[in-house]
Amino acid sequence: AQALAAGLAYAVLVVGLLYARLRRRRDEELGRVRRDLERVNAELEARIDERTAHLRGANEELARKIDELARTQRTLQAAQDELVQAGKLAVLGQMAASITHEINQPLAALRALNDNAGLLLARGDLAAVQANIGHIGGLTLRIAEIVSRLKGFARKDELQPVPVAVAPAVAAACALVAADARQAGQRIDLAPIAPGLAVLGQTVRIEQVLVNLLRNALDANREGGGRRVRLGAATVGDQVQLTVQDEGPGLSPAARQRLFEPFFTTKPSGQGLGLGLAISASIANALGGGIELQARADGHPGTVATLSLPVATLAPGPAAALPTIG
């Protein structure tokens, strides 16, 4: 019994020693694991801080570049707007002679009617005086319409595309070049345009492009002996195509490749700056369209200029009447 008790005591002692040793090892292992975790956490936090600082710096650099890009875009947009405005004023300057003639005609008639009114009053012919006053009123309205049209065309605006009715814009552009056409002995044939046809654009800028294309067609006719410019509109897919066809000599392949280069022109020296088509193409591209110039498909001499713009839907409203273009 004593030997058994001694053996059990020895076994308990050995088990206790083994347990203590294993527990110490476990505590040491846990300590090492804890220290490793702390070291890994510290390294991870350091890497996170480093990456966060790097990302913060990258975000700040990106924000700075975005601000610079926005400023550059605003500068480019302002420069483009100034170029568009300069192009409109240049066109008005080139049309100054015909515009002056267009205004001088009713002014001369006003002077004659005014003189006649004095004579008729002296004779006591009140009916004729009233008729003269009616003519005077009509002539003043005509002058006011010309001036209003020119002021609207020369107005400086910002590019903000909205649905624009095609027919009134085409009619306004034709009216602006009508005096040039009459002086050159030419005629603008305007094909019927559906009142509801609309494009996404801006009225004044669409008129500016059409005026440039029409004046180019008139100049081509002068060079080639043509007498008619044909203007029409058609919907092709999701685009409205406005075509201006002349009876000029046409364009050479070399000239067609350079037509949209700034300051390139096929006109004689002093008759053009070579910016009209470049500005027109820039406007058309900004509105989501474009401009193409091709030879006439019927085989006759001449060029067809096509202005393409995105089709749009007009809000319900009264249709504008089209004036007769001659």
PDB file of N, CA and C in Angstrom, residues 63-157:
ATOM      1  N   ALA A  63      -7.500  65.805 -58.227  1.00  0.00           N
ATOM      2  CA  ALA A  63      -8.401  66.962 -58.089  1.00  0.00           C
ATOM      3  C   ALA A  63      -7.776  68.205 -58.718  1.00  0.00           C
ATOM      4  N   ARG A  64      -6.452  68.360 -58.515  1.00  0.00           N
ATOM      5  CA  ARG A  64      -5.778  69.518 -59.110  1.00  0.00           C
ATOM      6  C   ARG A  64      -5.807  69.449 -60.633  1.00  0.00           C
ATOM      7  N   LYS A  65      -5.563  68.232 -61.178  1.00  0.00           N
ATOM      8  CA  LYS A  65      -5.596  68.075 -62.631  1.00  0.00           C
ATOM      9  C   LYS A  65      -7.002  68.284 -63.189  1.00  0.00           C
ATOM     10  N   ILE A  66      -8.016  67.808 -62.425  1.00  0.00           N
ATOM     11  CA  ILE A  66      -9.401  68.028 -62.860  1.00  0.00           C
ATOM     12  C   ILE A  66      -9.720  69.515 -62.885  1.00  0.00           C
ATOM     13  N   ASP A  67      -9.276  70.244 -61.860  1.00  0.00           N
ATOM     14  CA  ASP A  67      -9.485  71.697 -61.838  1.00  0.00           C
ATOM     15  C   ASP A  67      -8.779  72.361 -63.013  1.00  0.00           C
ATOM     16  N   GLU A  68      -7.540  71.924 -63.283  1.00  0.00           N
ATOM     17  CA  GLU A  68      -6.809  72.488 -64.416  1.00  0.00           C
ATOM     18  C   GLU A  68      -7.507  72.171 -65.731  1.00  0.00           C
ATOM     19  N   LEU A  69      -8.010  70.928 -65.853  1.00  0.00           N
ATOM     20  CA  LEU A  69      -8.729  70.543 -67.064  1.00  0.00           C
ATOM     21  C   LEU A  69     -10.000  71.360 -67.222  1.00  0.00           C
ATOM     22  N   ALA A  70     -10.719  71.567 -66.103  1.00  0.00           N
ATOM     23  CA  ALA A  70     -11.943  72.373 -66.169  1.00  0.00           C
ATOM     24  C   ALA A  70     -11.621  73.807 -66.583  1.00  0.00           C
ATOM     25  N   ARG A  71     -10.541  74.366 -66.012  1.00  0.00           N
ATOM     26  CA  ARG A  71     -10.148  75.725 -66.409  1.00  0.00           C
ATOM     27  C   ARG A  71      -9.751  75.769 -67.886  1.00  0.00           C
ATOM     28  N   THR A  72      -9.031  74.734 -68.325  1.00  0.00           N
ATOM     29  CA  THR A  72      -8.635  74.689 -69.733  1.00  0.00           C
ATOM     30  C   THR A  72      -9.846  74.577 -70.639  1.00  0.00           C
ATOM     31  N   GLN A  73     -10.806  73.733 -70.232  1.00  0.00           N
ATOM     32  CA  GLN A  73     -12.024  73.598 -71.036  1.00  0.00           C
ATOM     33  C   GLN A  73     -12.800  74.906 -71.085  1.00  0.00           C
ATOM     34  N   ARG A  74     -12.857  75.601 -69.934  1.00  0.00           N
ATOM     35  CA  ARG A  74     -13.556  76.898 -69.940  1.00  0.00           C
ATOM     36  C   ARG A  74     -12.827  77.887 -70.841  1.00  0.00           C
ATOM     37  N   THR A  75     -11.495  77.860 -70.783  1.00  0.00           N
ATOM     38  CA  THR A  75     -10.719  78.763 -71.637  1.00  0.00           C
ATOM     39  C   THR A  75     -10.937  78.433 -73.110  1.00  0.00           C
ATOM     40  N   LEU A  76     -10.904  77.124 -73.432  1.00  0.00           N
ATOM     41  CA  LEU A  76     -11.127  76.716 -74.823  1.00  0.00           C
ATOM     42  C   LEU A  76     -12.532  77.071 -75.279  1.00  0.00           C
ATOM     43  N   GLN A  77     -13.531  76.862 -74.389  1.00  0.00           N
ATOM     44  CA  GLN A  77     -14.903  77.197 -74.752  1.00  0.00           C
ATOM     45  C   GLN A  77     -15.048  78.689 -74.981  1.00  0.00           C
ATOM     46  N   ALA A  78     -14.407  79.484 -74.103  1.00  0.00           N
ATOM     47  CA  ALA A  78     -14.462  80.939 -74.287  1.00  0.00           C
ATOM     48  C   ALA A  78     -13.782  81.343 -75.588  1.00  0.00           C
ATOM     49  N   ALA A  79     -12.637  80.702 -75.890  1.00  0.00           N
ATOM     50  CA  ALA A  79     -11.944  81.013 -77.149  1.00  0.00           C
ATOM     51  C   ALA A  79     -12.797  80.616 -78.347  1.00  0.00           C
ATOM     52  N   GLN A  80     -13.468  79.455 -78.242  1.00  0.00           N
ATOM     53  CA  GLN A  80     -14.332  79.024 -79.339  1.00  0.00           C
ATOM     54  C   GLN A  80     -15.514  79.976 -79.507  1.00  0.00           C
ATOM     55  N   ASP A  81     -16.101  80.399 -78.373  1.00  0.00           N
ATOM     56  CA  ASP A  81     -17.213  81.348 -78.462  1.00  0.00           C
ATOM     57  C   ASP A  81     -16.762  82.663 -79.096  1.00  0.00           C
ATOM     58  N   GLU A  82     -15.564  83.111 -78.728  1.00  0.00           N
ATOM     59  CA  GLU A  82     -15.045  84.335 -79.319  1.00  0.00           C
ATOM     60  C   GLU A  82     -14.803  84.151 -80.813  1.00  0.00           C
ATOM     61  N   LEU A  83     -14.305  82.962 -81.196  1.00  0.00           N
ATOM     62  CA  LEU A  83     -14.069  82.699 -82.615  1.00  0.00           C
ATOM     63  C   LEU A  83     -15.384  82.662 -83.382  1.00  0.00           C
ATOM     64  N   VAL A  84     -16.395  82.027 -82.777  1.00  0.00           N
ATOM     65  CA  VAL A  84     -17.712  81.996 -83.417  1.00  0.00           C
ATOM     66  C   VAL A  84     -18.264  83.405 -83.578  1.00  0.00           C
ATOM     67  N   GLN A  85     -18.122  84.217 -82.526  1.00  0.00           N
ATOM     68  CA  GLN A  85     -18.598  85.593 -82.597  1.00  0.00           C
ATOM     69  C   GLN A  85     -17.838  86.375 -83.653  1.00  0.00           C
ATOM     70  N   ALA A  86     -16.508  86.181 -83.712  1.00  0.00           N
ATOM     71  CA  ALA A  86     -15.712  86.867 -84.733  1.00  0.00           C
ATOM     72  C   ALA A  86     -16.133  86.428 -86.129  1.00  0.00           C
ATOM     73  N   GLY A  87     -16.470  85.142 -86.268  1.00  0.00           N
ATOM     74  CA  GLY A  87     -16.937  84.663 -87.564  1.00  0.00           C
ATOM     75  C   GLY A  87     -18.249  85.318 -87.974  1.00  0.00           C
ATOM     76  N   LYS A  88     -19.164  85.486 -87.013  1.00  0.00           N
ATOM     77  CA  LYS A  88     -20.436  86.153 -87.334  1.00  0.00           C
ATOM     78  C   LYS A  88     -20.206  87.602 -87.744  1.00  0.00           C
ATOM     79  N   LEU A  89     -19.347  88.293 -87.003  1.00  0.00           N
ATOM     80  CA  LEU A  89     -19.076  89.693 -87.341  1.00  0.00           C
ATOM     81  C   LEU A  89     -18.368  89.804 -88.681  1.00  0.00           C
ATOM     82  N   ALA A  90     -17.491  88.823 -88.991  1.00  0.00           N
ATOM     83  CA  ALA A  90     -16.816  88.838 -90.286  1.00  0.00           C
ATOM     84  C   ALA A  90     -17.820  88.655 -91.420  1.00  0.00           C
ATOM     85  N   VAL A  91     -18.786  87.748 -91.214  1.00  0.00           N
ATOM     86  CA  VAL A  91     -19.822  87.540 -92.229  1.00  0.00           C
ATOM     87  C   VAL A  91     -20.646  88.811 -92.415  1.00  0.00           C
ATOM     88  N   LEU A  92     -21.008  89.451 -91.297  1.00  0.00           N
ATOM     89  CA  LEU A  92     -21.760  90.701 -91.405  1.00  0.00           C
ATOM     90  C   LEU A  92     -20.951  91.765 -92.123  1.00  0.00           C
ATOM     91  N   GLY A  93     -19.643  91.811 -91.844  1.00  0.00           N
ATOM     92  CA  GLY A  93     -18.796  92.772 -92.542  1.00  0.00           C
ATOM     93  C   GLY A  93     -18.749  92.515 -94.033  1.00  0.00           C
ATOM     94  N   GLN A  94     -18.687  91.226 -94.420  1.00  0.00           N
ATOM     95  CA  GLN A  94     -18.663  90.903 -95.842  1.00  0.00           C
ATOM     96  C   GLN A  94     -20.003  91.195 -96.508  1.00  0.00           C
ATOM     97  N   MET A  95     -21.087  91.146 -95.735  1.00  0.00           N
ATOM     98  CA  MET A  95     -22.411  91.437 -96.302  1.00  0.00           C
ATOM     99  C   MET A  95     -22.796  92.898 -96.133  1.00  0.00           C
ATOM    100  N   ALA A  96     -21.872  93.732 -95.642  1.00  0.00           N
ATOM    101  CA  ALA A  96     -22.213  95.120 -95.319  1.00  0.00           C
ATOM    102  C   ALA A  96     -22.744  95.869 -96.533  1.00  0.00           C
ATOM    103  N   ALA A  97     -22.120  95.669 -97.700  1.00  0.00           N
ATOM    104  CA  ALA A  97     -22.541  96.412 -98.897  1.00  0.00           C
ATOM    105  C   ALA A  97     -23.977  96.063 -99.270  1.00  0.00           C
ATOM    106  N   SER A  98     -24.287  94.763 -99.307  1.00  0.00           N
ATOM    107  CA  SER A  98     -25.646  94.370 -99.682  1.00  0.00           C
ATOM    108  C   SER A  98     -26.653  94.779 -98.615  1.00  0.00           C
ATOM    109  N   ILE A  99     -26.252  94.717 -97.336  1.00  0.00           N
ATOM    110  CA  ILE A  99     -27.158  95.136 -96.265  1.00  0.00           C
ATOM    111  C   ILE A  99     -27.441  96.633 -96.363  1.00  0.00           C
ATOM    112  N   THR A 100     -26.386  97.403 -96.633  1.00  0.00           N
ATOM    113  CA  THR A 100     -26.571  98.857 -96.809  1.00  0.00           C
ATOM    114  C   THR A 100     -27.536  99.146 -97.950  1.00  0.00           C
ATOM    115  N   HIS A 101     -27.364  98.425 -99.057  1.00  0.00           N
ATOM    116  CA  HIS A 101     -28.265  98.602-100.204  1.00  0.00           C
ATOM    117  C   HIS A 101     -29.688  98.215 -99.825  1.00  0.00           C
ATOM    118  N   GLU A 102     -29.807  97.134 -99.038  1.00  0.00           N
ATOM    119  CA  GLU A 102     -31.129  96.653 -98.631  1.00  0.00           C
ATOM    120  C   GLU A 102     -31.849  97.686 -97.764  1.00  0.00           C
ATOM    121  N   ILE A 103     -31.103  98.435 -96.950  1.00  0.00           N
ATOM    122  CA  ILE A 103     -31.718  99.452 -96.089  1.00  0.00           C
ATOM    123  C   ILE A 103     -31.895 100.767 -96.840  1.00  0.00           C
ATOM    124  N   ASN A 104     -30.975 101.091 -97.761  1.00  0.00           N
ATOM    125  CA  ASN A 104     -31.061 102.353 -98.495  1.00  0.00           C
ATOM    126  C   ASN A 104     -32.288 102.408 -99.395  1.00  0.00           C
ATOM    127  N   GLN A 105     -32.691 101.266 -99.929  1.00  0.00           N
ATOM    128  CA  GLN A 105     -33.869 101.266-100.805  1.00  0.00           C
ATOM    129  C   GLN A 105     -35.121 101.779-100.093  1.00  0.00           C
ATOM    130  N   PRO A 106     -35.501 101.194 -98.928  1.00  0.00           N
ATOM    131  CA  PRO A 106     -36.684 101.756 -98.247  1.00  0.00           C
ATOM    132  C   PRO A 106     -36.453 103.172 -97.728  1.00  0.00           C
ATOM    133  N   LEU A 107     -35.202 103.533 -97.379  1.00  0.00           N
ATOM    134  CA  LEU A 107     -34.936 104.895 -96.936  1.00  0.00           C
ATOM    135  C   LEU A 107     -35.180 105.891 -98.069  1.00  0.00           C
ATOM    136  N   ALA A 108     -34.720 105.543 -99.288  1.00  0.00           N
ATOM    137  CA  ALA A 108     -34.964 106.417-100.435  1.00  0.00           C
ATOM    138  C   ALA A 108     -36.457 106.545-100.702  1.00  0.00           C
ATOM    139  N   ALA A 109     -37.168 105.412-100.569  1.00  0.00           N
ATOM    140  CA  ALA A 109     -38.616 105.455-100.766  1.00  0.00           C
ATOM    141  C   ALA A 109     -39.283 106.298 -99.684  1.00  0.00           C
ATOM    142  N   LEU A 110     -38.771 106.225 -98.452  1.00  0.00           N
ATOM    143  CA  LEU A 110     -39.321 107.038 -97.366  1.00  0.00           C
ATOM    144  C   LEU A 110     -39.142 108.527 -97.657  1.00  0.00           C
ATOM    145  N   ARG A 111     -37.972 108.905 -98.144  1.00  0.00           N
ATOM    146  CA  ARG A 111     -37.747 110.324 -98.476  1.00  0.00           C
ATOM    147  C   ARG A 111     -38.707 110.782 -99.562  1.00  0.00           C
ATOM    148  N   ALA A 112     -38.875 109.945-100.599  1.00  0.00           N
ATOM    149  CA  ALA A 112     -39.781 110.320-101.690  1.00  0.00           C
ATOM    150  C   ALA A 112     -41.219 110.429-101.184  1.00  0.00           C
ATOM    151  N   LEU A 113     -41.647 109.469-100.367  1.00  0.00           N
ATOM    152  CA  LEU A 113     -43.009 109.510 -99.850  1.00  0.00           C
ATOM    153  C   LEU A 113     -43.213 110.712 -98.932  1.00  0.00           C
ATOM    154  N   ASN A 114     -42.188 111.046 -98.152  1.00  0.00           N
ATOM    155  CA  ASN A 114     -42.289 112.211 -97.276  1.00  0.00           C
ATOM    156  C   ASN A 114     -42.455 113.492 -98.083  1.00  0.00           C
ATOM    157  N   ASP A 115     -41.646 113.641 -99.154  1.00  0.00           N
ATOM    158  CA  ASP A 115     -41.779 114.822-100.020  1.00  0.00           C
ATOM    159  C   ASP A 115     -43.154 114.868-100.682  1.00  0.00           C
ATOM    160  N   ASN A 116     -43.612 113.719-101.158  1.00  0.00           N
ATOM    161  CA  ASN A 116     -44.926 113.665-101.796  1.00  0.00           C
ATOM    162  C   ASN A 116     -46.035 114.014-100.810  1.00  0.00           C
ATOM    163  N   ALA A 117     -45.860 113.581 -99.551  1.00  0.00           N
ATOM    164  CA  ALA A 117     -46.888 113.875 -98.554  1.00  0.00           C
ATOM    165  C   ALA A 117     -47.036 115.380 -98.373  1.00  0.00           C
ATOM    166  N   GLY A 118     -45.903 116.119 -98.376  1.00  0.00           N
ATOM    167  CA  GLY A 118     -45.988 117.574 -98.252  1.00  0.00           C
ATOM    168  C   GLY A 118     -46.744 118.196 -99.417  1.00  0.00           C
ATOM    169  N   LEU A 119     -46.453 117.738-100.637  1.00  0.00           N
ATOM    170  CA  LEU A 119     -47.153 118.263-101.818  1.00  0.00           C
ATOM    171  C   LEU A 119     -48.639 117.923-101.781  1.00  0.00           C
ATOM    172  N   LEU A 120     -48.934 116.677-101.359  1.00  0.00           N
ATOM    173  CA  LEU A 120     -50.338 116.265-101.318  1.00  0.00           C
ATOM    174  C   LEU A 120     -51.117 117.022-100.253  1.00  0.00           C
ATOM    175  N   LEU A 121     -50.450 117.328 -99.129  1.00  0.00           N
ATOM    176  CA  LEU A 121     -51.115 118.124 -98.104  1.00  0.00           C
ATOM    177  C   LEU A 121     -51.412 119.529 -98.630  1.00  0.00           C
ATOM    178  N   ALA A 122     -50.459 120.075 -99.379  1.00  0.00           N
ATOM    179  CA  ALA A 122     -50.684 121.417 -99.948  1.00  0.00           C
ATOM    180  C   ALA A 122     -51.870 121.416-100.904  1.00  0.00           C
ATOM    181  N   ARG A 123     -52.090 120.306-101.602  1.00  0.00           N
ATOM    182  CA  ARG A 123     -53.218 120.210-102.529  1.00  0.00           C
ATOM    183  C   ARG A 123     -54.518 119.828-101.816  1.00  0.00           C
ATOM    184  N   GLY A 124     -54.387 119.374-100.549  1.00  0.00           N
ATOM    185  CA  GLY A 124     -55.577 118.971 -99.816  1.00  0.00           C
ATOM    186  C   GLY A 124     -56.051 117.574-100.132  1.00  0.00           C
ATOM    187  N   ASP A 125     -55.164 116.738-100.745  1.00  0.00           N
ATOM    188  CA  ASP A 125     -55.537 115.366-101.102  1.00  0.00           C
ATOM    189  C   ASP A 125     -55.247 114.460 -99.900  1.00  0.00           C
ATOM    190  N   LEU A 126     -56.181 114.438 -98.948  1.00  0.00           N
ATOM    191  CA  LEU A 126     -55.958 113.682 -97.708  1.00  0.00           C
ATOM    192  C   LEU A 126     -55.944 112.166 -97.928  1.00  0.00           C
ATOM    193  N   ALA A 127     -56.728 111.700 -98.876  1.00  0.00           N
ATOM    194  CA  ALA A 127     -56.749 110.256 -99.138  1.00  0.00           C
ATOM    195  C   ALA A 127     -55.372 109.776 -99.598  1.00  0.00           C
ATOM    196  N   ALA A 128     -54.744 110.557-100.490  1.00  0.00           N
ATOM    197  CA  ALA A 128     -53.413 110.174-100.974  1.00  0.00           C
ATOM    198  C   ALA A 128     -52.383 110.274 -99.850  1.00  0.00           C
ATOM    199  N   VAL A 129     -52.571 111.283 -98.962  1.00  0.00           N
ATOM    200  CA  VAL A 129     -51.652 111.410 -97.822  1.00  0.00           C
ATOM    201  C   VAL A 129     -51.760 110.191 -96.921  1.00  0.00           C
ATOM    202  N   GLN A 130     -52.986 109.744 -96.660  1.00  0.00           N
ATOM    203  CA  GLN A 130     -53.165 108.553 -95.825  1.00  0.00           C
ATOM    204  C   GLN A 130     -52.532 107.309 -96.462  1.00  0.00           C
ATOM    205  N   ALA A 131     -52.665 107.224 -97.794  1.00  0.00           N
ATOM    206  CA  ALA A 131     -52.042 106.092 -98.490  1.00  0.00           C
ATOM    207  C   ALA A 131     -50.519 106.159 -98.351  1.00  0.00           C
ATOM    208  N   ASN A 132     -49.970 107.381 -98.474  1.00  0.00           N
ATOM    209  CA  ASN A 132     -48.520 107.547 -98.307  1.00  0.00           C
ATOM    210  C   ASN A 132     -48.071 107.153 -96.898  1.00  0.00           C
ATOM    211  N   ILE A 133     -48.877 107.551 -95.906  1.00  0.00           N
ATOM    212  CA  ILE A 133     -48.533 107.205 -94.521  1.00  0.00           C
ATOM    213  C   ILE A 133     -48.533 105.690 -94.334  1.00  0.00           C
ATOM    214  N   GLY A 134     -49.466 105.011 -94.972  1.00  0.00           N
ATOM    215  CA  GLY A 134     -49.490 103.550 -94.902  1.00  0.00           C
ATOM    216  C   GLY A 134     -48.232 102.935 -95.507  1.00  0.00           C
ATOM    217  N   HIS A 135     -47.815 103.482 -96.659  1.00  0.00           N
ATOM    218  CA  HIS A 135     -46.579 102.986 -97.291  1.00  0.00           C
ATOM    219  C   HIS A 135     -45.368 103.262 -96.399  1.00  0.00           C
ATOM    220  N   ILE A 136     -45.357 104.442 -95.785  1.00  0.00           N
ATOM    221  CA  ILE A 136     -44.242 104.799 -94.893  1.00  0.00           C
ATOM    222  C   ILE A 136     -44.170 103.816 -93.719  1.00  0.00           C
ATOM    223  N   GLY A 137     -45.334 103.489 -93.144  1.00  0.00           N
ATOM    224  CA  GLY A 137     -45.358 102.525 -92.044  1.00  0.00           C
ATOM    225  C   GLY A 137     -44.826 101.166 -92.461  1.00  0.00           C
ATOM    226  N   GLY A 138     -45.206 100.710 -93.642  1.00  0.00           N
ATOM    227  CA  GLY A 138     -44.711  99.428 -94.137  1.00  0.00           C
ATOM    228  C   GLY A 138     -43.210  99.432 -94.354  1.00  0.00           C
ATOM    229  N   LEU A 139     -42.679 100.545 -94.879  1.00  0.00           N
ATOM    230  CA  LEU A 139     -41.235 100.633 -95.109  1.00  0.00           C
ATOM    231  C   LEU A 139     -40.454 100.674 -93.798  1.00  0.00           C
ATOM    232  N   THR A 140     -40.981 101.381 -92.813  1.00  0.00           N
ATOM    233  CA  THR A 140     -40.296 101.406 -91.511  1.00  0.00           C
ATOM    234  C   THR A 140     -40.296 100.032 -90.866  1.00  0.00           C
ATOM    235  N   LEU A 141     -41.391  99.293 -91.023  1.00  0.00           N
ATOM    236  CA  LEU A 141     -41.417  97.931 -90.493  1.00  0.00           C
ATOM    237  C   LEU A 141     -40.388  97.056 -91.206  1.00  0.00           C
ATOM    238  N   ARG A 142     -40.232  97.275 -92.503  1.00  0.00           N
ATOM    239  CA  ARG A 142     -39.247  96.488 -93.251  1.00  0.00           C
ATOM    240  C   ARG A 142     -37.834  96.773 -92.757  1.00  0.00           C
ATOM    241  N   ILE A 143     -37.533  98.055 -92.536  1.00  0.00           N
ATOM    242  CA  ILE A 143     -36.203  98.410 -92.014  1.00  0.00           C
ATOM    243  C   ILE A 143     -36.000  97.819 -90.627  1.00  0.00           C
ATOM    244  N   ALA A 144     -37.043  97.943 -89.780  1.00  0.00           N
ATOM    245  CA  ALA A 144     -36.935  97.396 -88.426  1.00  0.00           C
ATOM    246  C   ALA A 144     -36.708  95.888 -88.458  1.00  0.00           C
ATOM    247  N   GLU A 145     -37.367  95.199 -89.401  1.00  0.00           N
ATOM    248  CA  GLU A 145     -37.179  93.752 -89.520  1.00  0.00           C
ATOM    249  C   GLU A 145     -35.754  93.409 -89.915  1.00  0.00           C
ATOM    250  N   ILE A 146     -35.182  94.176 -90.863  1.00  0.00           N
ATOM    251  CA  ILE A 146     -33.799  93.932 -91.291  1.00  0.00           C
ATOM    252  C   ILE A 146     -32.848  94.148 -90.122  1.00  0.00           C
ATOM    253  N   VAL A 147     -33.025  95.258 -89.403  1.00  0.00           N
ATOM    254  CA  VAL A 147     -32.137  95.568 -88.288  1.00  0.00           C
ATOM    255  C   VAL A 147     -32.277  94.519 -87.184  1.00  0.00           C
ATOM    256  N   SER A 148     -33.515  94.115 -86.897  1.00  0.00           N
ATOM    257  CA  SER A 148     -33.736  93.111 -85.863  1.00  0.00           C
ATOM    258  C   SER A 148     -33.088  91.785 -86.239  1.00  0.00           C
ATOM    259  N   ARG A 149     -33.186  91.415 -87.507  1.00  0.00           N
ATOM    260  CA  ARG A 149     -32.574  90.173 -87.964  1.00  0.00           C
ATOM    261  C   ARG A 149     -31.051  90.235 -87.812  1.00  0.00           C
ATOM    262  N   LEU A 150     -30.468  91.379 -88.155  1.00  0.00           N
ATOM    263  CA  LEU A 150     -29.014  91.533 -88.037  1.00  0.00           C
ATOM    264  C   LEU A 150     -28.573  91.537 -86.576  1.00  0.00           C
ATOM    265  N   LYS A 151     -29.352  92.198 -85.722  1.00  0.00           N
ATOM    266  CA  LYS A 151     -29.009  92.210 -84.291  1.00  0.00           C
ATOM    267  C   LYS A 151     -29.068  90.810 -83.699  1.00  0.00           C
ATOM    268  N   GLY A 152     -30.087  90.047 -84.085  1.00  0.00           N
ATOM    269  CA  GLY A 152     -30.199  88.680 -83.589  1.00  0.00           C
ATOM    270  C   GLY A 152     -29.044  87.813 -84.056  1.00  0.00           C
ATOM    271  N   PHE A 153     -28.640  88.002 -85.315  1.00  0.00           N
ATOM    272  CA  PHE A 153     -27.539  87.209 -85.853  1.00  0.00           C
ATOM    273  C   PHE A 153     -26.221  87.570 -85.171  1.00  0.00           C
ATOM    274  N   ALA A 154     -26.017  88.855 -84.874  1.00  0.00           N
ATOM    275  CA  ALA A 154     -24.754  89.314 -84.285  1.00  0.00           C
ATOM    276  C   ALA A 154     -24.699  89.112 -82.779  1.00  0.00           C
ATOM    277  N   ARG A 155     -25.820  88.717 -82.158  1.00  0.00           N
ATOM    278  CA  ARG A 155     -25.851  88.575 -80.703  1.00  0.00           C
ATOM    279  C   ARG A 155     -24.867  87.513 -80.239  1.00  0.00           C
ATOM    280  N   LYS A 156     -24.142  87.810 -79.162  1.00  0.00           N
ATOM    281  CA  LYS A 156     -23.207  86.853 -78.578  1.00  0.00           C
ATOM    282  C   LYS A 156     -23.982  85.939 -77.641  1.00  0.00           C
ATOM    283  N   ASP A 157     -23.806  84.624 -77.835  1.00  0.00           N
ATOM    284  CA  ASP A 157     -24.572  83.669 -77.043  1.00  0.00           C
ATOM    285  C   ASP A 157     -23.664  82.529 -76.586  1.00  0.00           C
TER     286      ASP A 157
END
